[in-house]
mmCIF file of C-alpha atoms in Angstrom:
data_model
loop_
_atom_site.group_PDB
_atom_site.id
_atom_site.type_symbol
_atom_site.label_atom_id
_atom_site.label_comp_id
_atom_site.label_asym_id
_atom_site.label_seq_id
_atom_site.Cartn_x
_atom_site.Cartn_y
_atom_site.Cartn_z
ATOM 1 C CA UNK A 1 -2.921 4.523 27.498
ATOM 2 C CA UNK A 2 -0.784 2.469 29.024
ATOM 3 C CA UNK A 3 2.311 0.851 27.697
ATOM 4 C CA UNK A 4 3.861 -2.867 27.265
ATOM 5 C CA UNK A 5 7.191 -3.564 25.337
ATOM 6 C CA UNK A 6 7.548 -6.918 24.059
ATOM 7 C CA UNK A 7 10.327 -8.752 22.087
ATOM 8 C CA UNK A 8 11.157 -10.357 20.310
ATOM 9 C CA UNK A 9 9.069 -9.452 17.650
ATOM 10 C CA UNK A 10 10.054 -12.737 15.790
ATOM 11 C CA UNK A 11 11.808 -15.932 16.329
ATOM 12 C CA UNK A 12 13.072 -18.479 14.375
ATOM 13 C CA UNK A 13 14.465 -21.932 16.320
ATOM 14 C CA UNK A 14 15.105 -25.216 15.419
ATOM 15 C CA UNK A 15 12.970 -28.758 17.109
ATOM 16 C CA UNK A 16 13.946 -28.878 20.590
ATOM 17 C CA UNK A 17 15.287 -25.483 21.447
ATOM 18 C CA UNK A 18 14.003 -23.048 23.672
ATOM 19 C CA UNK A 19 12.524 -19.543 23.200
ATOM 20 C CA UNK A 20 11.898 -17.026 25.748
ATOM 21 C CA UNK A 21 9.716 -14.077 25.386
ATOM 22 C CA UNK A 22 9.823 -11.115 27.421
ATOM 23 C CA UNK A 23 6.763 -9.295 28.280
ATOM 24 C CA UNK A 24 7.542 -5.397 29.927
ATOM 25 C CA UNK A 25 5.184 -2.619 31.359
ATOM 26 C CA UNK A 26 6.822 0.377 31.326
ATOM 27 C CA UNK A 27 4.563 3.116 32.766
ATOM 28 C CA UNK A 28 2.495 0.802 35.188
ATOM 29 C CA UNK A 29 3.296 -1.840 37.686
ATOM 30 C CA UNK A 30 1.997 -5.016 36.360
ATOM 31 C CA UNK A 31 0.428 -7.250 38.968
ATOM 32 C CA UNK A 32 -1.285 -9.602 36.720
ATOM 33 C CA UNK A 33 -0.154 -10.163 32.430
ATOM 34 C CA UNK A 34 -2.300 -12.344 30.554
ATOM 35 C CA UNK A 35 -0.368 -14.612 27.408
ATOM 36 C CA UNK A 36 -2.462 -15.498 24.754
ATOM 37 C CA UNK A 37 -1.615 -17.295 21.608
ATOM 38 C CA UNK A 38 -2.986 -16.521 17.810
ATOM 39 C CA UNK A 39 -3.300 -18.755 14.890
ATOM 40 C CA UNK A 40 -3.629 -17.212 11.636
ATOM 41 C CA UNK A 41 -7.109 -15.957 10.875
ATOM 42 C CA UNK A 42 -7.852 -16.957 14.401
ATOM 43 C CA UNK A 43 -8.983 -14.987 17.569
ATOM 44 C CA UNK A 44 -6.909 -15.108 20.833
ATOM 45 C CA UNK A 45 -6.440 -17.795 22.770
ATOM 46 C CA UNK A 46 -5.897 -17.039 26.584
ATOM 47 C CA UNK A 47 -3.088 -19.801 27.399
ATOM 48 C CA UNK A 48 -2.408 -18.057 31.093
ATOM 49 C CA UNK A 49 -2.279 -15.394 33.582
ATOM 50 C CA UNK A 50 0.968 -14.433 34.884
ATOM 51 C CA UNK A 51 0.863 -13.278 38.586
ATOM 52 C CA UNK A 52 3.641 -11.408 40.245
ATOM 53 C CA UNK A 53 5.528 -13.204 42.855
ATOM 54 C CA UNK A 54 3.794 -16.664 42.440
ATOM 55 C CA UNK A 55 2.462 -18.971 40.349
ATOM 56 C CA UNK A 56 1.212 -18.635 36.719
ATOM 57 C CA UNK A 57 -2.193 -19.755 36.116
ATOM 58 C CA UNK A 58 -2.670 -22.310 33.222
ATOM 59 C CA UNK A 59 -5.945 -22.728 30.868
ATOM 60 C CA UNK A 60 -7.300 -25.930 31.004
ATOM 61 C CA UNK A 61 -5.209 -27.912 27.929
ATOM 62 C CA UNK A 62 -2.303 -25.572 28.026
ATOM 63 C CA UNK A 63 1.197 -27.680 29.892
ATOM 64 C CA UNK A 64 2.630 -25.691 31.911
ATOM 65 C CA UNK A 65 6.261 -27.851 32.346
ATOM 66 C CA UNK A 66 6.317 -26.489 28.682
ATOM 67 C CA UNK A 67 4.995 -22.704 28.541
ATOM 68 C CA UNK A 68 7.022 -21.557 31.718
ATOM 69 C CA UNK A 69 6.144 -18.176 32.877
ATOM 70 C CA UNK A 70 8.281 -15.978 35.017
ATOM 71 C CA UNK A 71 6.611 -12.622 36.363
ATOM 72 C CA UNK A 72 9.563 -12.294 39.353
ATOM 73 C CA UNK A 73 8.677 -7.783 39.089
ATOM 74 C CA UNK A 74 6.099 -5.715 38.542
ATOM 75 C CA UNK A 75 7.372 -4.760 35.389
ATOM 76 C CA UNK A 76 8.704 -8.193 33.659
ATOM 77 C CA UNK A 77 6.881 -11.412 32.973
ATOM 78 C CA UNK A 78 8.561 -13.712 30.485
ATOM 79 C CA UNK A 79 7.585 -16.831 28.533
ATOM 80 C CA UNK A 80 9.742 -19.313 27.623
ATOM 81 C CA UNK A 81 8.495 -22.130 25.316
ATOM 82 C CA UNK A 82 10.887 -24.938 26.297
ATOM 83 C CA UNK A 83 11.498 -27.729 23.916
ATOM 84 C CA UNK A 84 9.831 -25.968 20.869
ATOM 85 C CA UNK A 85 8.212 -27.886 18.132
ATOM 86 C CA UNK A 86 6.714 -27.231 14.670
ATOM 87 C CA UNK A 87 3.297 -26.984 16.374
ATOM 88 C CA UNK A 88 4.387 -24.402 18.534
ATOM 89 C CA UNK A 89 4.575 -21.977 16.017
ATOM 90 C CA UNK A 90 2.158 -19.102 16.659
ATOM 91 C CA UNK A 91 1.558 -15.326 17.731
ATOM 92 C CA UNK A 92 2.229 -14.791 20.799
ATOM 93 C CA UNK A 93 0.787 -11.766 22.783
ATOM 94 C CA UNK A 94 1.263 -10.657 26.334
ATOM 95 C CA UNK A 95 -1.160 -7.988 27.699
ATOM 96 C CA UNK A 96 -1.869 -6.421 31.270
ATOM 97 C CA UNK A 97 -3.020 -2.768 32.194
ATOM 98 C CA UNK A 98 -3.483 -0.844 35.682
ATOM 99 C CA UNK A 99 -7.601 -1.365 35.066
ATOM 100 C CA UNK A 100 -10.244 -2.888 33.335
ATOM 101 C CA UNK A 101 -8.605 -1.731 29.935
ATOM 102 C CA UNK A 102 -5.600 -4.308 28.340
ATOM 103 C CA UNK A 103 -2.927 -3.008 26.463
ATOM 104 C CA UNK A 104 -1.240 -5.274 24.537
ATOM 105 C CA UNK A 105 2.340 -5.691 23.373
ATOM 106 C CA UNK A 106 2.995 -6.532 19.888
ATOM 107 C CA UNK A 107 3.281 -9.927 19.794
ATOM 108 C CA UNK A 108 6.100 -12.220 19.374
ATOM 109 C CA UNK A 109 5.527 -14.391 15.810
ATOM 110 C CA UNK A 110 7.762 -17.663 16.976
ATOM 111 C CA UNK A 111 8.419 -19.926 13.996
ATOM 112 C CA UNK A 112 9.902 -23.397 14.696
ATOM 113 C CA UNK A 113 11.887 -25.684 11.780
ATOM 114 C CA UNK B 1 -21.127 -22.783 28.075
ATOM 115 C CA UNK B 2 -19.443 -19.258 27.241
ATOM 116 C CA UNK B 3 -19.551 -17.429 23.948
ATOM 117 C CA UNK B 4 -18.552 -14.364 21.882
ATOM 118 C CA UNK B 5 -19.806 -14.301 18.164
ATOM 119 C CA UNK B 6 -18.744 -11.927 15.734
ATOM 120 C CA UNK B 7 -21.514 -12.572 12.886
ATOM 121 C CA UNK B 8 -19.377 -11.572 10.535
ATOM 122 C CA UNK B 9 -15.480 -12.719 8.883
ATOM 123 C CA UNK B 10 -15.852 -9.911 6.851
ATOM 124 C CA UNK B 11 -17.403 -6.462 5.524
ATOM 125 C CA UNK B 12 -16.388 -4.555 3.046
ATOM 126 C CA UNK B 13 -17.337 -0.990 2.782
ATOM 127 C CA UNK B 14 -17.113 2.075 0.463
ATOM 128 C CA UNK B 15 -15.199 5.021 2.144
ATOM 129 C CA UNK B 16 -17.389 7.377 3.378
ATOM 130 C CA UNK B 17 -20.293 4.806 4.929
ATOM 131 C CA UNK B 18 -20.552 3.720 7.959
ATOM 132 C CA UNK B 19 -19.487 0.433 9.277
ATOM 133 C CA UNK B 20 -21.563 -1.742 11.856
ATOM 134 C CA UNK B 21 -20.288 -4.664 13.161
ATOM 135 C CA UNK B 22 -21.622 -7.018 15.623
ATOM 136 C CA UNK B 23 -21.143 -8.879 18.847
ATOM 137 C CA UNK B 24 -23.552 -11.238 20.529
ATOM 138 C CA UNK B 25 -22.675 -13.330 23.629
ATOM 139 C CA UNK B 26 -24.077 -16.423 25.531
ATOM 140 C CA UNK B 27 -23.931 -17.102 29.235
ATOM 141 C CA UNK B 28 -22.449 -13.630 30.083
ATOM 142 C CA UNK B 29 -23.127 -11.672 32.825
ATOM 143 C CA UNK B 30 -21.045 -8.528 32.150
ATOM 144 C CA UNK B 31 -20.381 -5.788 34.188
ATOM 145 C CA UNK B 32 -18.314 -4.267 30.786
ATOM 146 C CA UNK B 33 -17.850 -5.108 27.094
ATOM 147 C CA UNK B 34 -14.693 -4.157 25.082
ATOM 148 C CA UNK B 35 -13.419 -3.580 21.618
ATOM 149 C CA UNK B 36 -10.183 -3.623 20.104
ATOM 150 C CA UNK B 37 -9.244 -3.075 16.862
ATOM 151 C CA UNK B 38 -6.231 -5.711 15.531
ATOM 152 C CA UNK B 39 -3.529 -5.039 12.647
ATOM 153 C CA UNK B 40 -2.080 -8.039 10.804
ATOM 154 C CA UNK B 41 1.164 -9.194 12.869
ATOM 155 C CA UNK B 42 0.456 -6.666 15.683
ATOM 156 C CA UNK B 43 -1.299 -6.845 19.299
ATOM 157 C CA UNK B 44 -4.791 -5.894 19.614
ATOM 158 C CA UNK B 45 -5.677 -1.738 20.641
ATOM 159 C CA UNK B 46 -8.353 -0.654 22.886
ATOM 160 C CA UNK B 47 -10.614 1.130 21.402
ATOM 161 C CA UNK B 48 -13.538 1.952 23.773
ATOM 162 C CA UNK B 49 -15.193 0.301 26.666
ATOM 163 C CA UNK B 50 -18.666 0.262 27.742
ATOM 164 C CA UNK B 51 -20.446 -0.597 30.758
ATOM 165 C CA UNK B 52 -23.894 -2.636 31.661
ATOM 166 C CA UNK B 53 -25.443 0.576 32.622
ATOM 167 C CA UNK B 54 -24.566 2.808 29.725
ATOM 168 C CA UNK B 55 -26.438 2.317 26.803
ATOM 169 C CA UNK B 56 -24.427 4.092 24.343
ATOM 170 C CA UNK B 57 -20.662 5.180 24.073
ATOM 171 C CA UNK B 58 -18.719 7.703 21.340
ATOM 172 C CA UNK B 59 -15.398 8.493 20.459
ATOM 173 C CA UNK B 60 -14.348 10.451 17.589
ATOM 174 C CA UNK B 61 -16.212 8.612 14.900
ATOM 175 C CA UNK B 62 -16.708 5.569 16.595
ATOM 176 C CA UNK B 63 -19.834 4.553 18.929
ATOM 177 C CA UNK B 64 -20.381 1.654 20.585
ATOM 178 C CA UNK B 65 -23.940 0.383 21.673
ATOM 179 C CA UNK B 66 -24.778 -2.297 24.548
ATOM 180 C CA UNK B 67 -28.040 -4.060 25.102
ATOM 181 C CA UNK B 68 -27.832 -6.336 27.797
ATOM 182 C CA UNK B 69 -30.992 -7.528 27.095
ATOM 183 C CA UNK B 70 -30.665 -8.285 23.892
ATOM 184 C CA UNK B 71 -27.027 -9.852 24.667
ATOM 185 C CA UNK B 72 -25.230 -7.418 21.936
ATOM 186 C CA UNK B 73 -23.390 -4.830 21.360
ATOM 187 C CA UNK B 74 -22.955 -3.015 18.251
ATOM 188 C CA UNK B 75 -19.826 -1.182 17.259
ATOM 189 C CA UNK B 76 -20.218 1.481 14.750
ATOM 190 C CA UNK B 77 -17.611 3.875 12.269
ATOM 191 C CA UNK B 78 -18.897 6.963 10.791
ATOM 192 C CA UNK B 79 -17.125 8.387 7.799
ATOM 193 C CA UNK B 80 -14.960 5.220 7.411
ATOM 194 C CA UNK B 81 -11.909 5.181 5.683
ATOM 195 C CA UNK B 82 -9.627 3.191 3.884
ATOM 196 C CA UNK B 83 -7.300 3.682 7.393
ATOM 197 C CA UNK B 84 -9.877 2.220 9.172
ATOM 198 C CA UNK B 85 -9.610 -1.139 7.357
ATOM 199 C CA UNK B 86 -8.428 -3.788 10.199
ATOM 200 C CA UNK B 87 -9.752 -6.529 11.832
ATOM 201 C CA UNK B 88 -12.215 -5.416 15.357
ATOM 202 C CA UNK B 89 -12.637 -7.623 18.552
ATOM 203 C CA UNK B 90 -15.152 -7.838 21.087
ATOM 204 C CA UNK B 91 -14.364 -8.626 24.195
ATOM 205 C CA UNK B 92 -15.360 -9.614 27.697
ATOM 206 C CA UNK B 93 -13.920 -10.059 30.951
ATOM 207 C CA UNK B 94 -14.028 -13.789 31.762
ATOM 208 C CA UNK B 95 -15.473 -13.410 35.268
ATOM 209 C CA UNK B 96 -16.381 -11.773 38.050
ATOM 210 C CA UNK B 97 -13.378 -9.541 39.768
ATOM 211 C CA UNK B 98 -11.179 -10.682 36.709
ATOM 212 C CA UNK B 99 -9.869 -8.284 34.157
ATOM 213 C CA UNK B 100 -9.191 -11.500 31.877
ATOM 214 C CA UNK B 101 -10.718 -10.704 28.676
ATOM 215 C CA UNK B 102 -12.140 -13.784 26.251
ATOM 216 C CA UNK B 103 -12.112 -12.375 22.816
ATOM 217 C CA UNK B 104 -14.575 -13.080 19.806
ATOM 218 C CA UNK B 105 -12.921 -14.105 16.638
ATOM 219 C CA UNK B 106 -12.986 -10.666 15.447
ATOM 220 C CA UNK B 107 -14.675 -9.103 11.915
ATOM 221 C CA UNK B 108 -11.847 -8.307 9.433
ATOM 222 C CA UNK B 109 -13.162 -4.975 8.009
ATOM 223 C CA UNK B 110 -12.024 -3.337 5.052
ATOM 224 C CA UNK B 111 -12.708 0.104 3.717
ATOM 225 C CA UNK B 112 -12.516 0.416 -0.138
ATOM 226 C CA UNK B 113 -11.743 4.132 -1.672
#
C-alpha cells in the first residue's frame, strides 16, 4: 500500500503558540489529503480536505483562520493549529491515497498546557 | 441525515473463535464500504474494501460481507488471535466522486488467550 509520513508524532505547547503538522506521501502524488481529528475513545472526525494548489476545504464548525492548511506539492500538506488552546488538544491524522483506498499517517497527539 | 453504527464498543473473544463485528448505515448510497483496523495512538490501516456489487470479500482470515439491502456489512476474523485485538472501523466514502471517507465509531475488539 501506499505510504504517508507524518510528524510530529507528539507535541507539547503552551496557550497561544502555534503547532504545525506536516503531512508527506512518499510513493504517490497526493492531489487531495484529508485531516481528521480523534478524541479519546472517539471515531474520526473529518475537519478538512486539503487540495493541492488551492484552497483547503473546511467541515461545517471547523475555523479555518485557526486550522490553516498548506498543500503547496503533491507530496506535502501541513497543518498548523495557530493560537493553540487546551481544547485543541487531540489526535490528529492526515490521510490521502492514489484511489479509493486511504492510508493514513500516524497521527500527531498535540497536547496544549 | 447520514450514519455509520458500529453496534458494538466492545467484544471480547477467546483465541481461536471467530470474531463478527458489525456495520449498519443510514442514508447511504455506496458505491464501496471500507474497513480499517486502528491501534491505540496510531492511524487507522486498510484492511479490505468491498464494492455494491460484490457480495462477499476474503483476505487471509478475514471476510467481509455487504448487503446493500439490508444496509450492512459484516466483517468477520477466523482463527482470531490475541494479535488481532484492536479497535475496527467501517467506513464510507462521503459522496459521490469523493474518496472522503466518514468513519463509524469503531468496535474495540479484544482477543483473550
Amino acid at each position: 500500500g501506499a505510504v504517508v509520513s507524518q510528524h510530529p508524532s507528539w507535541v507539547i505547547c503552551k496557550s497561544g503558540t502555534s503547532v504545525k503538522i506536516e503531512c508527506r506521501s512518499l510513493d504517490f502524488q497526493a492531489t487531495t489529503m484529508f485531516w481528521y481529528r480523534q478524541f479519546p475513545k472517539q471515531s474520526l472526525m473529518l475537519m478538512a480536505t486539503s487540495n493541492e494548489g488551492s484552497k483547503a476545504t473546511y467541515e461545517q464548525g471547523v475555523e479555518k483562520d485557526k486550522f490553516l492548511i498548506n498543500h503547496a506539492s503533491l507530496t506535502l500538506s501541513t497543518l498548523t493549529v495557530t493560537s493553540a488552546h487546551p481544547e485543541d488538544s487531540s489526535f490528529y491524522i492526515c490521510g490521502g491515497g492514489p484511489g479509493e483506498k486511504l492510508f493514513f499517517g500516524s497521527g500527531t497527539q498535540l497536547s496544549v498546557l | 441525515s447520514q450514519k455509520i453504527e458500529q453496534n458494538s464498543e466492545a467484544l471480547n473473544i477467546q483465541e481461536g473463535k471467530t470474531a463478527t463485528l458489525t456495520c449498519n448505515y443510514t442514508n447511504y448510497s455506496p458505491a464501496y464500504l471500507q474497513w480499517y483496523r486502528q491501534d491505540p495512538g496510531r492511524g487507522p490501516v486498510f484492511l479490505l474494501l468491498i464494492r455494491e456489487n460484490e457480495k462477499e470479500k476474503r483476505k487471509e482470515r478475514l471476510k467481509v460481507t455487504f448487503d446493500t439491502t439490508l444496509k450492512q456489512s459484516l466483517f468477520h476474523i477466523t482463527a482470531s488471535q490475541p494479535a488481532d485485538s484492536a479497535t475496527y472501523l467501517c467506513a464510507l466514502a462521503s459522496g459521490a466522486g469523493s474518496y472522503q471517507l466518514t468513519f463509524g465509531k469503531g468496535t474495540k475488539l479484544s482477543v483473550i488467550p
